[in-house]
Amino acid sequence: MRLRALLDTDALGLKLLGGEDELDRTVRGVMTTDLRDPSRYLTGGELVLTGLAWRRDADDSEPFVRILVQAGVTALAAGEAELGDVPEDLVVACARHRLPLFAVHESVAFATITEHVVRQVSGERAGDLAAVVDRHRRMMTSGPAGGGPDVVLDLLGTDLDLRAWVLSPTGRPIAGSKTAGPALPAEACARLAGEHLAATRTGRRGPHRVTLGATTYSLFPVRSTGRSPQPARDVRETVLSDWLLAVEADAGDWPEERLDLLYGVTQLIAVERDRRDAARTVRRRLAQEVLELVRTGAAPAEIAARLRVAAPVLLPGLGSAPHWQVVVARVDWDGEEIEGGPVAQALLEEVLVDPAVAGPEHLDRIAVAHTGGEAIALVPLPAVSAEHDGSATGVLADTLLASVREPLTAGLNDDGRLTLGVSAAVHSAEGLRGALEEARHARRVAAARPGRVCAAGHQELASHVLLLPFVPDDVRRAFTARLLDPLRDYDRRHRAELIPTLEAFLDCDGSWTRCATRLHLHVNTLRYRVGRIEQLTSRDLSRLEDKLDFFLALRMS
């Protein structure tokens, strides 16, 4: 669509401040930002909406406008709600760079402008492709309301012969065209998601091209259409929960019209994502209410009443109250302050899903709240009579970790950390408070482990690992230094590998034969090394107490 058409739409509340000679420019998309440098999220042709939160003084306008022009932005629209009139320095900078500038009246929401542009641009893009004009007009007008992302992807397959899938940030298939053929292997999905997250964190513009074996995929980000009341100001606020569109093709040599179409598809999918997010409001409120009752020590009868309300919402048609499980997650970022609770909440809503079921609708089966830096999920589980104890099967920490660790590690990069704790299933309101504490303890156990993504389950709380996270740091350092520093020093001077030998010896339960086989050593060489360990530490590895001390020192180091 043309800029002139936006100006002629009274409902959008736009006032032209500069660039009258440029009103025939084409708008290909829309983006809301308050970042000082949003270039990593721009692909060219956008109408950029800003509340001016990036502007601290008059000197900020020139570099901001220069960045937009270099990225190929079509026009800038500045809201009047934050500063009143649009600052003169911004008007001057836009005039200098011939960037059309609009003022947005404070009574008009950015979401209103965004929805109008997406609707108009999507319809026009379909008409631009003469060979498939009728089918793509139907694609853009029916959109998600006409069957969700699958309908859009089906049309990509039939009209453009493109196999495409919508994936979650962990690589879970959300949608795919019926013409796409066999489903993508789970390993390929996880790899594509990880590559997309890594590219997003490094600021590279989409589409991102990835080659797996002999096949090249182009990855397009699926970003919010702007309906959220507060747009993300840092990529880390959304990177762990945003969807992506994976197309089996190399988009590097595509004509601009085909790229435009694919970006239009991502905007339609984003509308579906926003619709689904809006539907989560009730479930989030239910989780928050139950969590508050549990935290404040409410009577079990009151908690049970709220659970009876929640059960039909989360598991429609369930005849009896389910078992419940609690999962706690925390996302921590280094450096700049980012509120971790909402990030972890959106992430849990993506990952606590049965991997065998595709599509967005079954996400209704969980409810996630957040408090402080934690996100807390209530997971309903139908009772399984086949179990000996009548309990339910549910989320397992190891399974959950395996499904998210590879791709999310890429998204966390070098400055983020995700820790997860999983409780046992409980069948009554009385057990819910214990389940919450159990999940929180398990998450703290996970936090004591190395790695960007760690998880622990309730089964581990019966072993020594429960105690380790609560040992003060100074006690840890003193204990491990006394036992292990002499060995580390010796290894540095003589390359003797005493520490790996100790780990293997304890791993083999003190078996000389098994340990020598694992290390590819003669038993006499192993005995010499163990003797050197005992000599340097004044300990005896034939004694259970000394073995236990070494074991704990290695776990805490």
Coordinates of C-alpha atoms in Angstrom, one line a residue:
M1 CA 0.0 0.0 0.0
R2 CA 1.0 3.6 -0.5
L3 CA 1.8 6.1 2.3
R4 CA -0.8 8.4 0.7
A5 CA -3.5 5.8 1.5
L6 CA -2.5 5.9 5.2
L7 CA -2.8 9.6 5.4
D8 CA -6.2 9.5 3.7
T9 CA -7.6 7.1 6.4
D10 CA -9.0 9.4 9.1
A11 CA -9.4 6.7 11.7
L12 CA -5.6 6.2 11.9
G13 CA -5.1 9.8 13.3
L14 CA -1.9 10.4 11.2
K15 CA -0.6 14.0 10.6
L16 CA 2.1 14.5 8.0
L17 CA 5.1 16.4 9.5
G18 CA 7.4 16.0 6.5
G19 CA 8.0 14.1 3.3
E20 CA 5.0 15.3 1.2
D21 CA 6.9 14.5 -2.0
E22 CA 7.5 10.9 -0.9
L23 CA 3.9 9.8 -0.3
D24 CA 3.9 7.4 -3.2
R25 CA 6.4 5.2 -1.4
T26 CA 5.2 1.6 -0.8
V27 CA 4.6 0.2 2.7
R28 CA 5.5 -3.6 2.9
G29 CA 5.0 -4.1 6.6
V30 CA 4.9 -2.4 10.0
M31 CA 7.0 -2.5 13.2
T32 CA 6.7 -1.0 16.6
T33 CA 9.9 -0.2 18.4
D34 CA 11.5 2.0 21.1
L35 CA 15.0 0.5 20.6
R36 CA 17.8 3.0 19.9
D37 CA 19.0 0.7 17.1
P38 CA 16.2 -1.5 15.7
S39 CA 18.1 -2.4 12.5
R40 CA 18.4 -6.1 13.3
Y41 CA 14.6 -6.4 13.2
L42 CA 14.1 -4.5 9.9
T43 CA 14.0 -6.0 6.5
G44 CA 13.1 -2.8 4.5
G45 CA 9.8 -1.2 3.4
E46 CA 8.4 -0.9 6.9
L47 CA 6.3 1.8 8.5
V48 CA 8.1 2.2 11.9
L49 CA 5.9 3.2 14.9
T50 CA 7.7 4.6 17.9
G51 CA 6.7 6.1 21.3
L52 CA 10.0 8.0 21.4
A53 CA 11.2 6.3 24.6
W54 CA 14.6 5.9 22.8
R55 CA 15.1 9.7 22.7
R56 CA 17.0 11.1 25.7
D57 CA 18.0 14.4 24.1
A58 CA 18.0 16.2 20.8
D59 CA 21.3 14.5 19.7
D60 CA 19.6 11.1 19.6
S61 CA 17.3 11.9 16.6
E62 CA 19.9 12.1 13.9
P63 CA 21.5 8.6 14.5
F64 CA 18.1 7.0 14.9
V65 CA 16.8 8.3 11.6
R66 CA 20.1 7.4 9.9
I67 CA 19.7 3.8 11.0
L68 CA 16.1 3.6 9.7
V69 CA 17.1 5.1 6.3
Q70 CA 20.0 2.6 6.0
A71 CA 17.7 -0.2 6.7
G72 CA 15.3 0.9 3.9
V73 CA 12.4 2.0 6.1
T74 CA 9.6 3.6 4.2
A75 CA 8.4 6.1 6.8
L76 CA 8.4 6.9 10.5
A77 CA 5.3 7.5 12.7
A78 CA 5.9 9.0 16.2
G79 CA 3.3 8.9 19.0
E80 CA 2.4 12.1 20.8
A81 CA 1.4 10.3 24.1
E82 CA 4.9 10.3 25.6
L83 CA 6.2 13.8 24.8
G84 CA 3.2 15.7 23.4
D85 CA 4.3 17.3 20.1
V86 CA 6.9 15.5 18.1
P87 CA 10.3 17.1 18.8
E88 CA 11.6 19.5 16.2
D89 CA 15.0 17.8 16.1
L90 CA 13.3 14.6 14.8
V91 CA 11.4 16.6 12.2
V92 CA 14.7 18.1 11.0
A93 CA 16.5 14.8 10.9
C94 CA 13.8 13.2 8.9
A95 CA 13.7 16.1 6.4
R96 CA 17.5 15.9 6.0
H97 CA 17.3 12.2 5.1
R98 CA 14.0 12.5 3.1
L99 CA 12.2 10.1 5.5
P100 CA 8.5 10.8 5.6
L101 CA 7.4 11.5 9.2
F102 CA 3.9 11.3 10.7
A103 CA 2.6 12.2 14.1
V104 CA 0.2 9.8 15.7
H105 CA -2.5 11.3 17.9
E106 CA -2.4 10.1 21.5
S107 CA -5.9 8.8 21.2
V108 CA -4.9 6.2 18.5
A109 CA -3.3 2.9 19.6
F110 CA -0.3 1.6 17.6
A111 CA -2.2 -1.7 17.4
T112 CA -5.0 0.0 15.4
I113 CA -2.4 1.2 12.8
T114 CA -0.7 -2.1 12.8
E115 CA -3.8 -4.1 12.1
H116 CA -4.9 -1.7 9.3
V117 CA -1.5 -2.0 7.6
V118 CA -1.2 -5.7 7.9
R119 CA -4.7 -6.2 6.5
Q120 CA -4.2 -3.8 3.6
V121 CA -0.6 -4.9 2.7
S122 CA -1.5 -8.6 2.9
G123 CA -4.3 -8.2 0.4
E124 CA -2.2 -6.2 -2.0
R125 CA 0.7 -8.7 -1.9
A126 CA -1.6 -11.5 -3.0
G127 CA -2.7 -9.4 -6.0
D128 CA 0.8 -8.7 -7.0
L129 CA 1.5 -12.3 -8.0
A130 CA -0.4 -12.5 -11.2
A131 CA 0.0 -16.3 -11.7
V132 CA -1.7 -17.1 -8.4
V133 CA -3.8 -14.0 -7.8
D134 CA -7.1 -15.8 -7.0
R135 CA -5.6 -18.3 -4.6
H136 CA -3.4 -15.9 -2.7
R137 CA -6.2 -13.4 -2.4
R138 CA -8.1 -16.1 -0.6
M139 CA -5.1 -16.9 1.5
M140 CA -4.8 -13.3 2.7
T141 CA -8.5 -12.8 3.2
S142 CA -9.3 -16.1 4.9
G143 CA -6.1 -16.2 6.9
P144 CA -6.1 -17.7 10.4
A145 CA -9.9 -17.4 10.7
G146 CA -10.2 -19.7 7.8
G147 CA -8.4 -22.6 9.3
G148 CA -5.3 -21.4 11.0
P149 CA -1.7 -21.6 9.8
D150 CA -2.2 -24.9 8.1
V151 CA -4.5 -23.3 5.5
V152 CA -1.8 -20.7 4.7
L153 CA 0.9 -23.3 4.4
D154 CA -1.3 -25.5 2.2
L155 CA -1.6 -22.7 -0.3
L156 CA 2.2 -22.2 -0.2
G157 CA 2.5 -25.8 -1.2
T158 CA -0.1 -25.9 -3.9
D159 CA 0.6 -22.5 -5.5
L160 CA 4.3 -22.0 -5.1
D161 CA 5.4 -25.6 -4.5
L162 CA 7.0 -24.7 -1.1
R163 CA 7.2 -27.1 1.7
A164 CA 6.8 -25.1 5.0
W165 CA 6.4 -25.6 8.7
V166 CA 5.7 -23.4 11.7
L167 CA 8.0 -24.4 14.6
S168 CA 8.1 -23.4 18.2
P169 CA 11.5 -22.1 19.7
T170 CA 12.3 -25.6 20.8
G171 CA 11.5 -27.1 17.3
R172 CA 8.0 -28.5 18.1
P173 CA 5.9 -28.6 14.9
I174 CA 2.9 -26.2 15.3
A175 CA 1.7 -26.3 11.8
G176 CA 2.6 -27.8 8.4
S177 CA 1.0 -28.0 5.0
K178 CA -0.7 -31.3 4.0
T179 CA 1.4 -31.1 0.8
A180 CA 4.7 -30.9 2.8
G181 CA 5.0 -34.7 2.6
P182 CA 6.6 -36.6 5.5
A183 CA 7.0 -34.7 8.8
L184 CA 10.4 -33.2 9.6
P185 CA 12.5 -35.5 11.9
A186 CA 12.6 -34.2 15.5
E187 CA 16.4 -33.7 15.2
A188 CA 16.0 -31.5 12.1
C189 CA 13.3 -29.4 13.8
A190 CA 15.4 -28.9 16.9
R191 CA 18.4 -28.0 14.8
L192 CA 16.4 -25.4 12.7
A193 CA 15.0 -23.9 15.9
G194 CA 18.5 -23.7 17.4
E195 CA 20.0 -22.1 14.3
H196 CA 17.2 -19.6 14.2
L197 CA 17.6 -18.6 17.9
A198 CA 21.4 -18.3 17.4
A199 CA 20.9 -16.0 14.4
T200 CA 18.3 -13.9 16.2
R201 CA 20.7 -13.4 19.2
T202 CA 23.5 -12.3 17.0
G203 CA 21.3 -9.7 15.3
R204 CA 21.4 -11.2 11.8
R205 CA 18.4 -10.3 9.6
G206 CA 16.0 -12.9 8.4
P207 CA 15.4 -15.0 6.4
H208 CA 18.2 -17.2 7.9
R209 CA 19.5 -19.9 5.6
V210 CA 20.5 -23.3 7.1
T211 CA 21.7 -26.4 5.2
L212 CA 21.0 -29.8 6.8
G213 CA 22.5 -32.6 4.7
A214 CA 21.7 -31.8 1.1
T215 CA 18.6 -29.6 2.0
T216 CA 18.6 -25.8 2.4
Y217 CA 15.9 -24.2 4.6
S218 CA 15.1 -20.5 4.9
L219 CA 13.9 -19.4 8.3
F220 CA 11.5 -16.5 8.7
P221 CA 10.8 -15.0 12.2
V222 CA 7.1 -14.9 13.2
R223 CA 6.9 -11.6 15.2
S224 CA 4.0 -10.1 17.1
T225 CA 1.6 -7.9 15.0
G226 CA 1.8 -5.3 17.7
R227 CA -1.3 -6.2 19.8
S228 CA 0.7 -6.6 23.0
P229 CA 0.2 -3.5 25.2
Q230 CA 4.0 -3.2 25.7
P231 CA 6.2 -4.1 22.7
A232 CA 9.4 -5.9 23.5
R233 CA 12.4 -3.5 23.9
D234 CA 15.0 -6.3 24.1
V235 CA 15.2 -9.4 21.9
R236 CA 15.7 -11.4 25.0
E237 CA 12.2 -10.7 26.2
T238 CA 10.7 -12.8 23.3
V239 CA 13.5 -14.9 21.8
L240 CA 12.7 -18.0 23.8
S241 CA 9.0 -18.0 22.9
D242 CA 8.7 -16.7 19.4
W243 CA 7.6 -19.0 16.5
L244 CA 9.4 -19.3 13.2
L245 CA 8.4 -20.3 9.7
A246 CA 10.8 -22.9 8.1
V247 CA 10.6 -23.1 4.3
E248 CA 12.4 -25.8 2.4
A249 CA 14.1 -23.5 -0.1
D250 CA 17.0 -21.2 -0.5
A251 CA 15.5 -17.7 -0.4
G252 CA 18.9 -16.1 -1.2
D253 CA 18.0 -15.5 -4.8
W254 CA 14.3 -15.0 -4.5
P255 CA 12.6 -12.0 -6.2
E256 CA 11.3 -9.3 -4.0
E257 CA 7.7 -10.2 -4.7
R258 CA 8.1 -13.8 -3.3
L259 CA 9.9 -12.5 -0.2
D260 CA 7.1 -10.1 0.3
L261 CA 4.6 -12.9 0.1
L262 CA 6.5 -14.9 2.7
Y263 CA 6.7 -12.0 5.1
G264 CA 3.0 -11.5 4.6
V265 CA 2.5 -15.2 5.6
T266 CA 4.5 -14.7 8.8
Q267 CA 2.3 -11.7 9.7
L268 CA -0.9 -13.8 9.2
I269 CA 0.7 -16.5 11.4
A270 CA 1.5 -13.9 14.0
V271 CA -2.2 -12.9 14.1
E272 CA -3.0 -16.5 14.9
R273 CA -0.3 -16.4 17.6
D274 CA -1.8 -13.2 19.1
R275 CA -5.2 -14.8 19.1
R276 CA -4.0 -17.8 20.9
D277 CA -2.1 -15.7 23.4
A278 CA -5.2 -13.7 24.1
A279 CA -7.1 -16.9 24.8
R280 CA -4.5 -17.8 27.5
T281 CA -5.8 -14.9 29.7
V282 CA -8.3 -17.1 31.5
R283 CA -5.9 -19.9 32.2
R284 CA -3.2 -17.5 33.5
R285 CA -5.8 -16.0 35.8
L286 CA -6.8 -19.4 37.1
A287 CA -3.2 -20.3 37.8
Q288 CA -2.5 -17.0 39.5
E289 CA -5.6 -17.4 41.8
V290 CA -4.6 -21.0 42.8
L291 CA -1.0 -19.9 43.4
E292 CA -2.1 -17.1 45.6
L293 CA -4.3 -19.4 47.7
V294 CA -1.5 -21.9 48.1
R295 CA 1.1 -19.2 49.0
T296 CA -1.1 -17.6 51.6
G297 CA -2.0 -20.9 53.3
A298 CA -5.7 -21.0 52.3
A299 CA -7.8 -23.8 53.5
P300 CA -7.6 -27.0 51.3
A301 CA -11.4 -26.8 50.7
E302 CA -11.0 -23.3 49.2
I303 CA -8.1 -24.4 47.0
A304 CA -10.0 -27.5 45.9
A305 CA -12.9 -25.3 44.8
R306 CA -10.6 -23.3 42.6
L307 CA -9.1 -26.5 41.1
R308 CA -12.7 -27.8 40.3
V309 CA -13.2 -24.6 38.3
A310 CA -9.8 -25.0 36.6
A311 CA -10.2 -28.6 35.6
P312 CA -13.0 -28.2 33.0
V313 CA -11.2 -25.3 31.4
L314 CA -7.9 -27.1 31.1
L315 CA -9.3 -30.6 30.3
P316 CA -12.8 -30.2 28.8
G317 CA -15.0 -33.3 29.2
L318 CA -12.9 -34.8 32.0
G319 CA -15.3 -36.7 34.3
S320 CA -13.3 -36.5 37.5
A321 CA -10.7 -34.1 39.0
P322 CA -7.3 -34.8 37.6
H323 CA -4.0 -35.2 39.3
W324 CA -1.9 -32.1 39.3
Q325 CA 1.8 -31.5 38.8
V326 CA 3.8 -28.3 39.4
V327 CA 6.7 -27.1 37.2
V328 CA 8.8 -24.1 38.2
A329 CA 11.0 -22.2 35.7
R330 CA 13.4 -19.3 36.0
V331 CA 15.3 -17.4 33.3
D332 CA 18.2 -15.3 34.4
W333 CA 20.1 -12.9 32.2
D334 CA 23.5 -11.3 32.8
G335 CA 24.0 -7.6 32.9
E336 CA 21.0 -5.4 31.9
E337 CA 17.9 -5.9 34.0
I338 CA 15.2 -7.9 32.2
E339 CA 12.1 -9.1 34.0
G340 CA 12.5 -12.9 34.0
G341 CA 9.0 -13.9 35.2
P342 CA 7.1 -13.1 32.0
V343 CA 9.9 -14.6 29.9
A344 CA 9.8 -17.9 31.8
Q345 CA 5.9 -17.8 31.7
A346 CA 5.8 -17.6 27.9
L347 CA 8.5 -20.2 27.6
L348 CA 6.7 -22.7 29.9
E349 CA 3.5 -22.2 27.8
E350 CA 5.5 -23.3 24.8
V351 CA 7.5 -26.3 26.2
L352 CA 4.9 -28.0 28.5
V353 CA 3.3 -29.7 25.5
D354 CA 2.9 -33.3 24.5
P355 CA 5.6 -33.5 21.7
A356 CA 3.5 -36.2 20.0
V357 CA 0.6 -33.7 19.3
A358 CA 1.0 -30.9 16.7
G359 CA -0.9 -27.7 16.6
P360 CA -1.5 -24.7 18.9
E361 CA -4.9 -25.6 20.4
H362 CA -3.8 -28.3 22.9
L363 CA -1.7 -25.7 24.7
D364 CA -5.0 -24.9 26.5
R365 CA -4.2 -27.8 28.9
I366 CA -1.8 -25.9 31.1
A367 CA -2.0 -22.8 33.2
V368 CA 1.0 -20.7 34.0
A369 CA 1.4 -17.8 36.4
H370 CA 4.5 -15.8 37.3
T371 CA 5.6 -14.2 40.5
G372 CA 8.9 -12.4 40.9
G373 CA 11.4 -14.0 38.7
E374 CA 9.7 -17.4 38.7
A375 CA 7.1 -18.9 36.4
I376 CA 4.9 -21.6 37.9
A377 CA 2.8 -24.0 35.8
L378 CA -0.2 -26.1 36.9
V379 CA -0.3 -29.2 34.8
P380 CA -3.5 -31.3 35.0
L381 CA -3.0 -35.0 34.6
P382 CA -5.9 -37.5 34.2
A383 CA -5.6 -40.4 36.6
V384 CA -4.2 -43.6 35.2
S385 CA -5.8 -46.7 36.8
A386 CA -3.2 -49.0 35.2
E387 CA -0.5 -47.8 37.6
H388 CA -0.1 -49.8 40.7
D389 CA -0.5 -46.8 42.9
G390 CA -3.3 -45.2 40.8
S391 CA -1.1 -42.2 40.2
A392 CA -0.8 -40.2 36.9
T393 CA 2.0 -40.1 34.5
G394 CA 3.2 -36.6 33.7
V395 CA 6.1 -34.4 33.0
L396 CA 9.5 -36.0 33.6
A397 CA 12.5 -33.7 34.2
D398 CA 14.9 -35.7 32.0
T399 CA 12.4 -35.8 29.1
L400 CA 11.7 -32.1 29.4
L401 CA 15.4 -31.2 29.5
A402 CA 16.2 -33.4 26.5
S403 CA 13.4 -31.7 24.4
V404 CA 14.6 -28.1 25.1
R405 CA 18.3 -28.1 25.9
E406 CA 19.8 -28.0 22.4
P407 CA 17.8 -25.2 20.8
L408 CA 17.3 -23.1 23.9
T409 CA 21.0 -23.1 24.7
A410 CA 21.5 -21.3 21.4
G411 CA 18.8 -18.7 22.3
L412 CA 20.3 -18.1 25.8
N413 CA 23.7 -17.5 24.1
D414 CA 26.4 -16.6 26.6
D415 CA 24.3 -14.4 28.8
G416 CA 21.2 -16.4 29.8
R417 CA 20.3 -19.4 31.9
L418 CA 17.2 -21.5 32.2
T419 CA 16.5 -23.7 35.3
L420 CA 13.5 -26.0 35.7
G421 CA 12.1 -28.0 38.6
V422 CA 9.4 -30.6 38.4
S423 CA 7.3 -32.0 41.3
A424 CA 5.6 -35.3 41.7
A425 CA 1.9 -35.6 40.8
V426 CA -0.5 -34.9 43.6
H427 CA -4.2 -35.8 43.7
S428 CA -5.6 -33.3 46.1
A429 CA -5.5 -29.7 47.2
E430 CA -3.7 -30.7 50.3
G431 CA -0.8 -31.9 48.3
L432 CA -0.5 -28.8 46.1
R433 CA 1.6 -26.7 48.5
G434 CA 4.0 -29.5 49.0
A435 CA 4.2 -29.9 45.2
L436 CA 5.0 -26.2 44.8
E437 CA 7.8 -26.4 47.4
E438 CA 9.1 -29.6 45.9
A439 CA 9.3 -28.1 42.4
R440 CA 11.1 -25.0 43.8
H441 CA 13.6 -27.2 45.6
A442 CA 14.2 -29.2 42.5
R443 CA 14.8 -26.0 40.5
R444 CA 17.4 -24.9 43.0
V445 CA 19.1 -28.3 42.6
A446 CA 19.2 -27.7 38.9
A447 CA 20.6 -24.2 39.4
A448 CA 23.6 -25.7 41.2
R449 CA 24.6 -27.6 38.0
P450 CA 26.7 -26.3 35.2
G451 CA 25.1 -25.5 31.8
R452 CA 22.8 -23.0 30.2
V453 CA 19.7 -25.2 30.5
C454 CA 19.3 -27.5 33.6
A455 CA 16.4 -29.4 35.1
A456 CA 15.8 -31.6 38.1
G457 CA 12.9 -33.7 39.2
H458 CA 11.3 -34.7 42.5
Q459 CA 13.1 -38.1 42.4
E460 CA 16.4 -36.4 43.0
L461 CA 15.3 -34.8 46.2
A462 CA 15.8 -38.0 48.2
S463 CA 19.5 -38.1 47.5
H464 CA 22.6 -36.0 48.5
V465 CA 22.1 -33.6 45.6
L466 CA 19.3 -31.9 47.5
L467 CA 21.8 -30.7 50.1
L468 CA 24.5 -29.4 47.7
P469 CA 22.7 -26.2 46.5
F470 CA 22.3 -25.0 50.1
V471 CA 26.0 -25.3 51.1
P472 CA 27.4 -21.8 51.4
D473 CA 29.9 -20.8 48.7
D474 CA 32.7 -20.2 51.1
V475 CA 32.3 -23.6 52.6
R476 CA 32.2 -25.2 49.1
R477 CA 35.4 -23.4 48.1
A478 CA 37.3 -24.4 51.3
F479 CA 36.1 -28.0 51.2
T480 CA 37.0 -28.6 47.5
A481 CA 40.3 -26.7 47.7
R482 CA 41.5 -28.8 50.6
L483 CA 40.9 -32.0 48.8
L484 CA 41.3 -31.2 45.1
D485 CA 43.9 -28.3 44.9
P486 CA 46.9 -30.6 45.6
L487 CA 45.8 -32.9 42.8
R488 CA 45.2 -30.0 40.4
D489 CA 48.6 -28.5 41.1
Y490 CA 50.3 -31.9 40.6
D491 CA 48.4 -32.4 37.3
R492 CA 49.5 -28.9 36.1
R493 CA 53.2 -29.6 36.8
H494 CA 53.3 -33.3 35.7
R495 CA 50.3 -33.8 33.4
A496 CA 49.5 -36.8 35.5
E497 CA 45.7 -36.8 35.1
L498 CA 45.0 -37.5 38.7
I499 CA 41.6 -35.7 38.7
P500 CA 40.2 -37.7 35.8
T501 CA 41.6 -40.9 37.4
L502 CA 39.9 -40.1 40.7
E503 CA 36.6 -39.4 38.9
A504 CA 36.8 -42.7 37.0
F505 CA 37.8 -44.7 40.1
L506 CA 34.8 -43.4 42.0
D507 CA 32.5 -43.9 39.0
C508 CA 33.6 -47.6 38.9
D509 CA 32.8 -48.0 42.6
G510 CA 36.5 -48.6 43.4
S511 CA 36.9 -51.5 41.0
W512 CA 40.5 -51.7 39.9
T513 CA 39.8 -53.8 36.8
R514 CA 36.8 -51.8 35.5
C515 CA 38.6 -48.5 36.1
A516 CA 41.8 -49.6 34.4
T517 CA 39.8 -50.8 31.4
R518 CA 37.9 -47.5 31.2
L519 CA 41.1 -45.5 31.3
H520 CA 43.0 -47.9 29.0
L521 CA 45.7 -48.3 31.7
H522 CA 47.5 -51.3 33.2
V523 CA 46.2 -52.0 36.7
N524 CA 49.7 -51.3 38.2
T525 CA 49.7 -47.9 36.6
L526 CA 46.2 -47.2 38.1
R527 CA 47.4 -48.4 41.5
Y528 CA 50.4 -46.0 41.2
R529 CA 48.1 -43.0 40.4
V530 CA 45.7 -43.8 43.2
G531 CA 48.6 -44.1 45.6
R532 CA 49.8 -40.7 44.5
I533 CA 46.3 -39.3 45.2
E534 CA 46.3 -40.7 48.7
Q535 CA 49.8 -39.4 49.3
L536 CA 49.0 -35.9 48.2
T537 CA 45.8 -35.6 50.2
S538 CA 46.5 -37.8 53.2
R539 CA 43.4 -39.8 52.5
D540 CA 42.7 -43.5 52.0
L541 CA 40.5 -44.5 49.0
S542 CA 39.8 -47.8 50.6
R543 CA 37.7 -46.1 53.3
L544 CA 34.1 -45.2 52.6
E545 CA 34.3 -41.9 54.4
D546 CA 37.2 -40.7 52.2
K547 CA 35.5 -41.9 49.0
L548 CA 32.4 -39.9 50.0
D549 CA 34.4 -36.8 50.7
F550 CA 36.1 -37.0 47.3
F551 CA 32.8 -37.7 45.6
L552 CA 31.1 -34.6 47.1
A553 CA 34.2 -32.4 46.4
L554 CA 34.0 -33.3 42.8
R555 CA 30.3 -32.7 42.6
M556 CA 30.7 -29.2 44.2
S557 CA 33.7 -28.1 42.2

